mmCIF file of C-alpha atoms in Angstrom:
data_model
loop_
_atom_site.group_PDB
_atom_site.id
_atom_site.type_symbol
_atom_site.label_atom_id
_atom_site.label_comp_id
_atom_site.label_asym_id
_atom_site.label_seq_id
_atom_site.Cartn_x
_atom_site.Cartn_y
_atom_site.Cartn_z
ATOM 1 C CA MET A 22 27.902 -1.187 -42.537
ATOM 2 C CA GLY A 23 29.980 -2.883 -41.481
ATOM 3 C CA GLN A 24 29.804 -6.416 -40.467
ATOM 4 C CA LEU A 25 28.995 -7.230 -37.426
ATOM 5 C CA LYS A 26 30.429 -9.363 -34.254
ATOM 6 C CA ASN A 27 29.581 -12.055 -31.733
ATOM 7 C CA GLU A 28 31.379 -10.691 -29.311
ATOM 8 C CA LEU A 29 31.993 -13.090 -25.486
ATOM 9 C CA SER A 30 31.131 -10.409 -22.812
ATOM 10 C CA TRP A 31 29.170 -10.487 -19.497
ATOM 11 C CA SER A 32 26.175 -9.232 -18.428
ATOM 12 C CA ARG A 33 24.387 -10.214 -15.076
ATOM 13 C CA SER A 34 21.149 -11.955 -17.736
ATOM 14 C CA ARG A 35 23.482 -13.363 -20.087
ATOM 15 C CA MET A 36 25.138 -15.039 -16.850
ATOM 16 C CA SER A 37 21.115 -16.184 -15.324
ATOM 17 C CA THR A 38 20.657 -18.060 -18.542
ATOM 18 C CA LEU A 39 24.745 -19.742 -18.297
ATOM 19 C CA HIS A 40 23.066 -20.607 -14.919
ATOM 20 C CA ASP A 41 19.635 -21.538 -15.769
ATOM 21 C CA CYS A 42 20.138 -23.827 -18.886
ATOM 22 C CA LYS A 43 23.467 -24.292 -20.605
ATOM 23 C CA ARG A 44 21.616 -25.559 -24.018
ATOM 24 C CA GLN A 45 19.081 -22.252 -23.873
ATOM 25 C CA TYR A 46 21.884 -20.325 -23.303
ATOM 26 C CA TYR A 47 23.918 -21.676 -27.182
ATOM 27 C CA PHE A 48 20.140 -20.878 -28.436
ATOM 28 C CA GLN A 49 20.965 -16.654 -26.773
ATOM 29 C CA TYR A 50 24.426 -16.645 -27.966
ATOM 30 C CA TYR A 51 25.475 -18.806 -30.591
ATOM 31 C CA GLN A 52 23.228 -20.047 -32.492
ATOM 32 C CA LYS A 53 20.307 -17.592 -33.330
ATOM 33 C CA TRP A 54 23.370 -15.443 -34.309
ATOM 34 C CA GLY A 55 22.690 -14.089 -38.165
ATOM 35 C CA GLY A 56 19.426 -15.973 -38.275
ATOM 36 C CA TRP A 57 17.524 -12.084 -39.280
ATOM 37 C CA ASN A 58 19.767 -12.456 -42.086
ATOM 38 C CA TYR A 59 17.039 -14.430 -45.489
ATOM 39 C CA ASN A 60 19.710 -16.377 -46.409
ATOM 40 C CA ALA A 61 20.588 -18.113 -43.245
ATOM 41 C CA PRO A 62 20.607 -21.618 -41.886
ATOM 42 C CA GLN A 63 16.987 -22.178 -40.672
ATOM 43 C CA GLU A 64 18.105 -23.485 -37.060
ATOM 44 C CA SER A 65 18.806 -20.266 -36.981
ATOM 45 C CA LYS A 66 16.404 -18.563 -38.411
ATOM 46 C CA ASN A 67 14.090 -20.503 -35.907
ATOM 47 C CA ALA A 68 16.239 -19.186 -32.852
ATOM 48 C CA TYR A 69 16.348 -15.921 -33.461
ATOM 49 C CA LEU A 70 13.008 -16.162 -33.875
ATOM 50 C CA LEU A 71 12.334 -17.552 -30.553
ATOM 51 C CA SER A 72 14.868 -15.537 -28.840
ATOM 52 C CA LYS A 73 12.601 -12.075 -30.019
ATOM 53 C CA MET A 74 9.456 -14.276 -28.008
ATOM 54 C CA SER A 75 8.624 -12.278 -24.461
ATOM 55 C CA SER A 76 6.209 -12.557 -22.225
ATOM 56 C CA LEU A 77 3.043 -11.076 -20.277
ATOM 57 C CA PRO A 78 5.085 -10.347 -17.522
ATOM 58 C CA ALA A 79 8.265 -9.383 -19.470
ATOM 59 C CA MET A 80 6.339 -6.620 -21.547
ATOM 60 C CA VAL A 81 4.433 -6.041 -18.395
ATOM 61 C CA GLY A 82 7.333 -4.693 -16.827
ATOM 62 C CA ASP A 83 8.562 -2.804 -19.706
ATOM 63 C CA ALA A 84 5.454 -1.433 -20.454
ATOM 64 C CA VAL A 85 5.933 0.311 -17.411
ATOM 65 C CA HIS A 86 9.932 0.612 -17.830
ATOM 66 C CA GLN A 87 8.690 2.162 -21.192
ATOM 67 C CA ALA A 88 6.286 5.295 -19.214
ATOM 68 C CA ILE A 89 8.719 6.120 -17.227
ATOM 69 C CA LYS A 90 11.563 6.945 -19.342
ATOM 70 C CA LYS A 91 8.227 8.703 -21.138
ATOM 71 C CA LEU A 92 7.796 11.442 -17.718
ATOM 72 C CA LEU A 93 11.291 11.655 -17.227
ATOM 73 C CA VAL A 94 11.369 12.713 -20.281
ATOM 74 C CA GLU A 95 9.025 14.752 -20.928
ATOM 75 C CA LEU A 96 9.640 16.007 -17.609
ATOM 76 C CA ALA A 97 12.845 16.960 -18.060
ATOM 77 C CA GLN A 98 11.778 19.178 -21.541
ATOM 78 C CA SER A 99 8.626 20.999 -19.870
ATOM 79 C CA GLY A 100 8.680 20.032 -16.177
ATOM 80 C CA LYS A 101 4.937 18.664 -16.510
ATOM 81 C CA ILE A 102 3.929 15.501 -16.019
ATOM 82 C CA VAL A 103 0.427 14.088 -17.178
ATOM 83 C CA ARG A 104 -0.636 10.921 -15.593
ATOM 84 C CA GLU A 105 -2.977 8.802 -17.235
ATOM 85 C CA ALA A 106 -1.804 10.280 -20.283
ATOM 86 C CA ALA A 107 1.776 8.338 -18.896
ATOM 87 C CA VAL A 108 -0.730 5.097 -17.324
ATOM 88 C CA LEU A 109 -2.425 5.005 -21.287
ATOM 89 C CA PHE A 110 0.371 4.811 -23.196
ATOM 90 C CA ALA A 111 1.452 1.398 -20.931
ATOM 91 C CA ARG A 112 -1.896 0.264 -21.862
ATOM 92 C CA LYS A 113 -2.589 0.434 -25.109
ATOM 93 C CA ASP A 114 0.835 1.739 -26.907
ATOM 94 C CA VAL A 115 2.501 -0.796 -25.986
ATOM 95 C CA LEU A 116 0.577 -3.984 -23.669
ATOM 96 C CA SER A 117 -1.261 -3.889 -26.348
ATOM 97 C CA GLN A 118 -0.459 -3.192 -28.761
ATOM 98 C CA ARG A 119 2.507 -5.746 -28.931
ATOM 99 C CA TRP A 120 -0.714 -8.777 -27.428
ATOM 100 C CA ILE A 121 -2.716 -7.756 -30.522
ATOM 101 C CA ASP A 122 0.909 -7.778 -32.750
ATOM 102 C CA ALA A 123 1.068 -10.789 -31.611
ATOM 103 C CA GLN A 124 -2.470 -12.693 -32.020
ATOM 104 C CA ASN A 125 -2.699 -11.122 -34.967
ATOM 105 C CA GLU A 126 1.091 -13.637 -35.738
ATOM 106 C CA ARG A 127 3.138 -10.041 -36.880
ATOM 107 C CA TRP A 128 5.762 -11.133 -36.335
ATOM 108 C CA LYS A 129 5.933 -13.518 -38.736
ATOM 109 C CA GLN A 130 6.883 -10.061 -40.567
ATOM 110 C CA SER A 131 9.072 -9.235 -38.105
ATOM 111 C CA ALA A 132 10.115 -10.564 -35.298
ATOM 112 C CA SER A 133 12.695 -8.186 -33.785
ATOM 113 C CA LYS A 134 9.135 -5.162 -34.539
ATOM 114 C CA PHE A 135 6.696 -7.606 -33.239
ATOM 115 C CA PRO A 136 7.974 -9.787 -31.074
ATOM 116 C CA PRO A 137 5.774 -12.947 -31.230
ATOM 117 C CA VAL A 138 4.528 -13.831 -27.221
ATOM 118 C CA PHE A 139 5.138 -16.696 -24.977
ATOM 119 C CA GLU A 140 1.500 -17.811 -23.794
ATOM 120 C CA LEU A 141 0.102 -16.922 -27.296
ATOM 121 C CA TYR A 142 3.015 -18.828 -29.731
ATOM 122 C CA TYR A 143 2.792 -21.837 -27.079
ATOM 123 C CA GLU A 144 -1.698 -21.771 -26.463
ATOM 124 C CA GLN A 145 -1.346 -20.195 -23.147
ATOM 125 C CA ALA A 146 -3.428 -17.401 -23.382
ATOM 126 C CA PRO A 147 -5.126 -16.338 -20.405
ATOM 127 C CA SER A 148 -8.260 -14.757 -19.443
ATOM 128 C CA ALA A 149 -9.933 -11.645 -19.893
ATOM 129 C CA GLU A 150 -9.906 -11.724 -16.273
ATOM 130 C CA GLU A 151 -6.090 -12.020 -16.075
ATOM 131 C CA LEU A 152 -5.231 -9.582 -18.879
ATOM 132 C CA LYS A 153 -7.279 -7.018 -16.746
ATOM 133 C CA ASN A 154 -5.751 -7.028 -14.187
ATOM 134 C CA LEU A 155 -1.938 -6.825 -15.147
ATOM 135 C CA GLY A 156 -2.964 -3.840 -16.974
ATOM 136 C CA LYS A 157 -3.901 -2.928 -13.384
ATOM 137 C CA LYS A 158 -0.555 -3.679 -12.714
ATOM 138 C CA VAL A 159 1.113 -1.256 -15.111
ATOM 139 C CA LYS A 160 -1.040 1.234 -13.645
ATOM 140 C CA ARG A 161 -0.275 0.648 -10.070
ATOM 141 C CA CYS A 162 3.582 0.454 -10.576
ATOM 142 C CA ILE A 163 3.437 3.768 -12.284
ATOM 143 C CA ASP A 164 0.919 5.631 -9.783
ATOM 144 C CA THR A 165 3.558 3.905 -7.897
ATOM 145 C CA LEU A 166 5.960 6.747 -9.029
ATOM 146 C CA ILE A 167 4.633 9.462 -8.846
ATOM 147 C CA ASP A 168 2.935 9.938 -6.181
ATOM 148 C CA SER A 169 6.662 8.999 -4.377
ATOM 149 C CA ASP A 170 8.631 11.765 -2.345
ATOM 150 C CA PHE A 171 11.244 10.326 -5.199
ATOM 151 C CA PHE A 172 9.630 11.553 -7.721
ATOM 152 C CA THR A 173 8.520 15.553 -5.848
ATOM 153 C CA GLU A 174 11.840 15.345 -5.435
ATOM 154 C CA LEU A 175 12.745 15.084 -8.863
ATOM 155 C CA GLN A 176 9.770 17.812 -10.652
ATOM 156 C CA SER A 177 12.302 20.554 -8.837
ATOM 157 C CA ASP A 178 15.935 18.293 -9.678
ATOM 158 C CA ASN A 179 17.921 19.966 -12.628
ATOM 159 C CA PRO A 180 17.110 17.733 -15.500
ATOM 160 C CA GLU A 181 20.665 18.529 -16.545
ATOM 161 C CA GLN A 182 22.505 16.420 -13.798
ATOM 162 C CA TRP A 183 20.302 13.311 -15.453
ATOM 163 C CA LEU A 184 23.142 11.443 -16.899
ATOM 164 C CA MET A 185 21.490 8.686 -18.345
ATOM 165 C CA ILE A 186 17.457 7.835 -18.787
ATOM 166 C CA ASP A 187 16.682 4.047 -19.581
ATOM 167 C CA PRO A 188 19.444 4.112 -22.743
ATOM 168 C CA GLU A 189 17.987 1.790 -25.956
ATOM 169 C CA LEU A 190 20.413 -1.582 -26.954
ATOM 170 C CA ARG A 191 21.529 0.392 -29.239
ATOM 171 C CA ASP A 192 23.425 3.050 -26.855
ATOM 172 C CA ALA A 193 23.310 1.020 -23.943
ATOM 173 C CA PRO A 194 26.950 1.405 -22.097
ATOM 174 C CA LYS A 195 29.800 -0.694 -22.708
ATOM 175 C CA PHE A 196 32.855 -0.737 -20.735
ATOM 176 C CA ARG A 197 35.969 -2.867 -19.683
ATOM 177 C CA VAL A 198 37.025 -5.083 -16.893
ATOM 178 C CA ASP A 199 41.245 -6.639 -17.823
ATOM 179 C CA SER A 200 40.289 -6.077 -21.417
ATOM 180 C CA ARG A 201 37.027 -8.292 -21.132
ATOM 181 C CA ILE A 202 33.482 -6.287 -22.786
ATOM 182 C CA VAL A 203 30.538 -5.424 -19.326
ATOM 183 C CA TRP A 204 27.173 -4.050 -20.427
ATOM 184 C CA ALA A 205 25.625 -2.439 -17.778
ATOM 185 C CA ILE A 206 22.504 -0.807 -17.785
ATOM 186 C CA PRO A 207 20.643 0.612 -15.144
ATOM 187 C CA ASP A 208 17.285 2.514 -15.737
ATOM 188 C CA PHE A 209 18.184 5.891 -14.008
ATOM 189 C CA VAL A 210 20.910 7.864 -13.001
ATOM 190 C CA ARG A 211 22.098 11.475 -11.890
ATOM 191 C CA LYS A 212 24.057 13.252 -9.877
ATOM 192 C CA SER A 213 23.210 14.933 -6.424
ATOM 193 C CA GLY A 214 24.569 16.646 -3.603
ATOM 194 C CA GLY A 215 28.179 17.852 -5.354
ATOM 195 C CA HIS A 216 29.796 14.469 -6.230
ATOM 196 C CA THR A 217 27.179 12.100 -5.959
ATOM 197 C CA ILE A 218 25.891 9.691 -8.496
ATOM 198 C CA GLU A 219 22.732 7.665 -7.951
ATOM 199 C CA ILE A 220 21.837 5.099 -9.709
ATOM 200 C CA TRP A 221 18.084 4.088 -9.765
ATOM 201 C CA ASP A 222 16.583 0.329 -11.203
ATOM 202 C CA TRP A 223 12.748 -0.149 -11.573
ATOM 203 C CA LYS A 224 12.188 -3.505 -10.888
ATOM 204 C CA THR A 225 7.807 -4.558 -11.264
ATOM 205 C CA GLY A 226 8.200 -7.996 -9.592
ATOM 206 C CA ARG A 227 9.075 -9.291 -6.213
ATOM 207 C CA LYS A 228 13.392 -9.069 -5.383
ATOM 208 C CA SER A 229 15.663 -10.791 -6.336
ATOM 209 C CA PRO A 230 19.670 -12.329 -4.705
ATOM 210 C CA HIS A 231 20.344 -10.959 -8.198
ATOM 211 C CA ASP A 232 19.597 -6.991 -7.823
ATOM 212 C CA HIS A 233 22.265 -5.873 -5.638
ATOM 213 C CA LEU A 234 25.316 -7.537 -8.611
ATOM 214 C CA GLN A 235 23.227 -5.884 -10.778
ATOM 215 C CA LEU A 236 23.137 -2.657 -9.674
ATOM 216 C CA LEU A 237 26.867 -2.942 -8.709
ATOM 217 C CA SER A 238 27.665 -4.073 -12.209
ATOM 218 C CA TYR A 239 26.464 -0.213 -12.892
ATOM 219 C CA ALA A 240 28.682 0.990 -9.968
ATOM 220 C CA LEU A 241 31.386 -0.276 -11.746
ATOM 221 C CA TYR A 242 30.731 1.249 -14.371
ATOM 222 C CA ALA A 243 30.140 5.017 -12.666
ATOM 223 C CA ARG A 244 33.535 3.559 -11.425
ATOM 224 C CA GLU A 245 34.658 2.914 -14.699
ATOM 225 C CA VAL A 246 33.612 5.496 -16.719
ATOM 226 C CA LEU A 247 31.388 8.536 -15.000
ATOM 227 C CA LYS A 248 34.721 8.819 -12.642
ATOM 228 C CA ALA A 249 32.995 8.466 -9.115
ATOM 229 C CA ASN A 250 34.301 7.221 -5.608
ATOM 230 C CA ALA A 251 32.457 3.903 -4.221
ATOM 231 C CA GLN A 252 32.570 6.371 -1.951
ATOM 232 C CA ASP A 253 29.956 9.090 -3.711
ATOM 233 C CA ILE A 254 27.472 6.331 -5.267
ATOM 234 C CA ARG A 255 24.455 5.501 -3.686
ATOM 235 C CA LEU A 256 22.439 2.454 -5.678
ATOM 236 C CA TYR A 257 18.923 2.545 -6.037
ATOM 237 C CA GLY A 258 16.533 -0.895 -6.074
ATOM 238 C CA PHE A 259 12.557 0.832 -6.405
ATOM 239 C CA TYR A 260 10.203 -2.112 -5.890
ATOM 240 C CA LEU A 261 7.416 0.230 -8.123
ATOM 241 C CA ASP A 262 3.890 -2.652 -7.016
ATOM 242 C CA PRO A 263 2.751 -2.484 -4.279
ATOM 243 C CA GLU A 264 0.662 -5.937 -3.966
ATOM 244 C CA ILE A 265 3.940 -7.840 -4.697
ATOM 245 C CA GLU A 266 6.200 -5.948 -2.531
ATOM 246 C CA GLU A 267 6.099 -3.472 0.234
ATOM 247 C CA GLU A 268 9.653 -1.806 0.652
ATOM 248 C CA GLY A 269 9.314 0.398 -1.880
ATOM 249 C CA ILE A 270 12.836 2.613 -2.172
ATOM 250 C CA VAL A 271 15.836 -0.181 -1.279
ATOM 251 C CA GLU A 272 19.653 0.984 -0.273
ATOM 252 C CA TYR A 273 22.295 -1.363 -1.319
ATOM 253 C CA GLU A 274 24.998 -1.149 -0.314
ATOM 254 C CA CYS A 275 28.602 0.261 -3.113
ATOM 255 C CA SER A 276 31.620 0.095 -1.501
ATOM 256 C CA ASN A 277 35.335 -0.651 -3.235
ATOM 257 C CA ALA A 278 34.769 -3.777 -1.444
ATOM 258 C CA GLU A 279 31.258 -4.781 -3.210
ATOM 259 C CA LEU A 280 32.749 -3.578 -6.469
ATOM 260 C CA ASP A 281 35.702 -5.637 -6.272
ATOM 261 C CA LYS A 282 34.454 -8.145 -5.227
ATOM 262 C CA ILE A 283 31.680 -7.687 -8.723
ATOM 263 C CA THR A 284 34.622 -7.103 -10.557
ATOM 264 C CA SER A 285 35.897 -10.521 -8.824
ATOM 265 C CA VAL A 286 32.023 -12.123 -10.359
ATOM 266 C CA ILE A 287 32.802 -10.891 -14.134
ATOM 267 C CA ASN A 288 36.237 -11.972 -14.284
ATOM 268 C CA CYS A 289 35.317 -15.649 -12.707
ATOM 269 C CA ASP A 290 32.316 -16.909 -14.513
ATOM 270 C CA LEU A 291 34.196 -15.388 -17.407
ATOM 271 C CA GLU A 292 36.168 -17.971 -17.320
ATOM 272 C CA VAL A 293 33.427 -20.595 -17.234
ATOM 273 C CA MET A 294 31.739 -18.680 -20.671
ATOM 274 C CA GLU A 295 35.845 -19.133 -22.326
ATOM 275 C CA SER A 296 35.805 -22.833 -20.841
ATOM 276 C CA LEU A 297 32.768 -22.968 -23.710
ATOM 277 C CA LEU A 298 35.086 -21.305 -26.418
ATOM 278 C CA GLU A 299 35.939 -23.723 -28.939
ATOM 279 C CA ASN A 300 37.992 -20.408 -29.813
ATOM 280 C CA VAL A 301 38.289 -17.537 -26.995
ATOM 281 C CA GLU A 302 39.762 -15.178 -29.718
ATOM 282 C CA GLU A 303 36.711 -16.105 -31.892
ATOM 283 C CA ASN A 304 33.793 -16.714 -29.228
ATOM 284 C CA ILE A 305 33.890 -19.939 -31.476
ATOM 285 C CA PRO A 306 31.214 -21.912 -28.746
ATOM 286 C CA LYS A 307 32.601 -26.190 -28.644
ATOM 287 C CA ASP A 308 29.754 -28.729 -29.402
ATOM 288 C CA LYS A 309 26.362 -28.019 -28.306
ATOM 289 C CA GLU A 310 25.983 -31.496 -27.311
ATOM 290 C CA GLY A 311 28.561 -32.158 -25.213
ATOM 291 C CA SER A 312 29.292 -29.086 -23.866
ATOM 292 C CA PHE A 313 25.381 -27.248 -23.429
ATOM 293 C CA PRO A 314 23.349 -30.363 -22.309
ATOM 294 C CA MET A 315 19.700 -29.161 -21.896
ATOM 295 C CA THR A 316 18.700 -28.357 -17.916
ATOM 296 C CA GLU A 317 16.871 -31.211 -15.626
ATOM 297 C CA ASP A 318 15.377 -28.959 -13.860
ATOM 298 C CA TYR A 319 11.945 -29.391 -16.280
ATOM 299 C CA GLY A 320 10.560 -26.560 -14.287
ATOM 300 C CA GLN A 321 12.901 -23.924 -16.411
ATOM 301 C CA CYS A 322 12.345 -25.708 -19.758
ATOM 302 C CA ALA A 323 8.075 -24.743 -18.807
ATOM 303 C CA ARG A 324 9.071 -21.469 -19.030
ATOM 304 C CA CYS A 325 12.002 -21.334 -21.913
ATOM 305 C CA ASN A 326 11.661 -20.068 -24.913
ATOM 306 C CA PHE A 327 13.550 -22.282 -26.685
ATOM 307 C CA LYS A 328 11.950 -24.876 -25.574
ATOM 308 C CA GLU A 329 10.452 -26.315 -29.161
ATOM 309 C CA LEU A 330 13.434 -25.665 -30.343
ATOM 310 C CA CYS A 331 14.341 -29.075 -27.114
ATOM 311 C CA ASN A 332 11.020 -31.119 -27.863
ATOM 312 C CA ARG A 333 10.083 -30.406 -24.393
#
C-alpha cells in the first residue's frame, strides 16, 4: 500500500473548522496527520486520538444515518423494511454500544474503531434521563422518515434509479473545481422523472445557514461528475426531528447562478487555506504559534475535542 498523502481539499466541515478556530483547524488537518502510526511523535498521536472523538449529538446523528442507510439498502434488496429492527439497530447496536465501548475506554486499543466520547472523556456525562431522551430522539427521527410521503414513494420506486446511499468516507466521491479537490458526501441521490437528479441530506438538528451551501456542493458534484444540468438538480434537506424543526422537508434553490456562487466560495476558501501554508504544493503548514492562533471565543473551546491540547 502506498503512503497516504495529506492533500489540501475543500469541504464544508473543513471550512467551518477554520472559521471556528485556526488552532483547532491545525490540530485536525495537520498535527494529527500520521498519528495512527506506532512510531509517530506523541503530539501527533494525541491530536489523532482527539480527532476521532465523537459527541452525543453527533452519535445520535450517526445512529440515525446508519439506520436509514440500512433501511434503504434493505428496501432496495427485498422491497421490505422492519421499522422496529431499524430503531433497535440505531439505539442498541450504534448508540448504546459506542457509549459502552467509550466507558470501557476501548479507544486505547483503537481510536478509529472505538472512538472516545466527548462527554465521558471530559467528565461531562449526562444523566440517565438525558441518555434515555437521546434514544427517544433516534426513534422520532426514524419514524419521521418512515411515515413520510417521500418514504412511501420510495417503496414503489425503482432502486436502479438510486445513485448513492450514504457512502463511507473511503468510497465518498471527490472531484475538482479549478484543479482543486472538493469532497461531496450526500446522504441519498436518485434519478426521478427522466433527467431529474434529487439530492437528499438527512438532518437530526436545527436548520443552519450552512445547509444550503452544503447541498450546493453536492449539486456541483452532480453537474461535474454525473453531467446533470443545474435546472434538473433538486436539493432537499429532510429535518427529521419534529420537536426541533416542524417544517420537515425543505427544498433549496439550485441554478447555474447558485452553482457559480458556490464555485466562487470554494475558490476563495481554498485561497485562505493556501495562505496558511509554507509550501502549497506539498500542503505543509506555516508555524502553529504564528499562523494558527487560538480563538478568543471561549464558548467554542468548551465544545472543542482538542481543548486538552490548549489547556482550556
